[in-house]
mmCIF file of C-alpha atoms in Angstrom:
data_model
loop_
_atom_site.group_PDB
_atom_site.id
_atom_site.type_symbol
_atom_site.label_atom_id
_atom_site.label_comp_id
_atom_site.label_asym_id
_atom_site.label_seq_id
_atom_site.Cartn_x
_atom_site.Cartn_y
_atom_site.Cartn_z
ATOM 1 C CA MET A 1 3.378 47.338 49.008
ATOM 2 C CA LEU A 2 5.838 44.566 50.023
ATOM 3 C CA LEU A 3 4.546 42.045 47.789
ATOM 4 C CA THR A 4 4.403 44.385 45.052
ATOM 5 C CA LEU A 5 7.982 45.399 45.017
ATOM 6 C CA GLN A 6 9.093 41.459 45.551
ATOM 7 C CA VAL A 7 7.284 41.032 42.485
ATOM 8 C CA ALA A 8 9.009 43.669 40.633
ATOM 9 C CA LEU A 9 12.625 42.223 41.936
ATOM 10 C CA LEU A 10 11.630 38.850 40.323
ATOM 11 C CA GLY A 11 14.477 38.340 37.495
ATOM 12 C CA MET A 12 16.047 41.876 38.799
ATOM 13 C CA VAL A 13 18.383 40.449 41.499
ATOM 14 C CA THR A 14 22.216 40.692 40.442
ATOM 15 C CA ALA A 15 25.440 39.727 41.948
ATOM 16 C CA ASN A 16 26.566 43.293 42.790
ATOM 17 C CA MET A 17 22.953 43.642 44.682
ATOM 18 C CA ARG A 18 23.373 44.082 48.493
ATOM 19 C CA SER A 19 19.886 44.905 49.729
ATOM 20 C CA VAL A 20 16.515 46.546 48.675
ATOM 21 C CA VAL A 21 14.821 48.669 51.314
ATOM 22 C CA VAL A 22 11.428 50.777 51.104
ATOM 23 C CA SER A 23 9.337 53.196 52.902
ATOM 24 C CA TRP A 24 5.999 54.666 52.031
ATOM 25 C CA THR A 25 3.084 56.897 52.637
ATOM 26 C CA ASP A 26 -0.408 56.599 51.481
ATOM 27 C CA LYS A 27 0.988 58.653 48.447
ATOM 28 C CA ILE A 28 4.764 58.367 48.000
ATOM 29 C CA VAL A 29 7.030 55.062 47.712
ATOM 30 C CA ARG A 30 10.781 55.204 48.344
ATOM 31 C CA ILE A 31 12.717 52.468 47.158
ATOM 32 C CA ARG A 32 16.618 52.356 47.809
ATOM 33 C CA VAL A 33 18.586 49.558 45.759
ATOM 34 C CA VAL A 34 22.267 49.336 47.104
ATOM 35 C CA PHE A 35 24.775 47.961 45.207
ATOM 36 C CA ASP A 36 28.707 47.105 45.980
ATOM 37 C CA ASP A 37 31.361 49.970 45.883
ATOM 38 C CA ARG A 38 29.550 52.044 43.044
ATOM 39 C CA VAL A 39 26.716 52.313 40.744
ATOM 40 C CA LEU A 40 27.547 51.367 37.161
ATOM 41 C CA ALA A 41 25.031 52.776 34.640
ATOM 42 C CA GLU A 42 23.448 49.035 34.222
ATOM 43 C CA ASP A 43 22.495 49.240 38.116
ATOM 44 C CA ALA A 44 21.254 52.740 37.425
ATOM 45 C CA GLU A 45 18.634 51.216 34.530
ATOM 46 C CA LEU A 46 17.959 48.012 36.493
ATOM 47 C CA ALA A 47 16.699 50.790 39.216
ATOM 48 C CA SER A 48 14.761 52.846 36.475
ATOM 49 C CA GLU A 49 13.088 49.103 35.612
ATOM 50 C CA ILE A 50 12.026 48.362 39.140
ATOM 51 C CA GLU A 51 10.560 51.729 39.428
ATOM 52 C CA SER A 52 8.556 51.141 36.329
ATOM 53 C CA GLU A 53 7.239 47.809 37.482
ATOM 54 C CA VAL A 54 6.067 49.500 40.952
ATOM 55 C CA ILE A 55 4.533 52.229 39.095
ATOM 56 C CA SER A 56 2.597 50.068 36.822
ATOM 57 C CA HIS A 57 1.150 48.081 40.070
ATOM 58 C CA LEU A 58 0.478 51.677 42.100
ATOM 59 C CA PRO A 59 -0.495 54.241 39.474
ATOM 60 C CA HIS A 60 -1.852 56.549 42.112
ATOM 61 C CA HIS A 61 1.543 56.574 44.212
ATOM 62 C CA SER A 62 4.384 58.873 43.454
ATOM 63 C CA VAL A 63 7.320 56.151 43.171
ATOM 64 C CA ARG A 64 11.108 56.804 43.304
ATOM 65 C CA CYS A 65 13.854 54.287 43.172
ATOM 66 C CA GLN A 66 17.062 55.542 43.714
ATOM 67 C CA ALA A 67 20.314 53.075 43.224
ATOM 68 C CA GLU A 68 22.908 53.908 45.592
ATOM 69 C CA ALA A 69 26.698 52.505 46.208
ATOM 70 C CA CYS A 70 27.709 51.133 49.830
ATOM 71 C CA LEU A 71 31.527 49.909 49.738
ATOM 72 C CA THR A 72 31.656 46.361 50.579
ATOM 73 C CA SER A 73 33.606 46.713 53.964
ATOM 74 C CA GLN A 74 30.706 49.172 55.182
ATOM 75 C CA GLU A 75 27.799 48.092 57.072
ATOM 76 C CA MET A 76 24.615 48.745 55.253
ATOM 77 C CA ARG A 77 22.054 51.346 56.772
ATOM 78 C CA ILE A 78 18.334 51.056 57.168
ATOM 79 C CA SER A 79 16.816 54.077 58.185
ATOM 80 C CA PRO A 80 13.869 54.565 60.717
ATOM 81 C CA GLY A 81 10.627 53.688 58.517
ATOM 82 C CA GLU A 82 12.323 51.752 56.040
ATOM 83 C CA VAL A 83 11.625 47.740 55.396
ATOM 84 C CA LEU A 84 14.410 45.728 54.176
ATOM 85 C CA VAL A 85 12.987 43.482 51.339
ATOM 86 C CA PHE A 86 16.038 42.049 50.300
ATOM 87 C CA ARG A 87 19.303 41.279 51.804
ATOM 88 C CA ARG A 88 22.329 39.193 49.975
ATOM 89 C CA ALA A 89 24.062 36.840 52.116
ATOM 90 C CA GLU A 90 27.112 38.550 53.358
ATOM 91 C CA ALA A 91 30.742 36.405 54.087
ATOM 92 C CA LYS A 92 31.404 36.753 57.707
#
């Protein structure tokens, strides 16, 4: 699962992408792509492309990829059961 998502992210990471987290069961894959401050139309399209790539590798799973915003001043949240796949370096 993790390798599939990492392959799907190749060439997809943008400057305003803060993190990507995933959770899964035997049948369902949930991906959250977190962007700075607001989700632009191109960010939503990028999440859709990532979703399509993961679906192509996991045709027997229900895959949902959600684009969401996180204010730059806010701490990113990772819920129980989620695994961090990508995280941008943040200024301290």
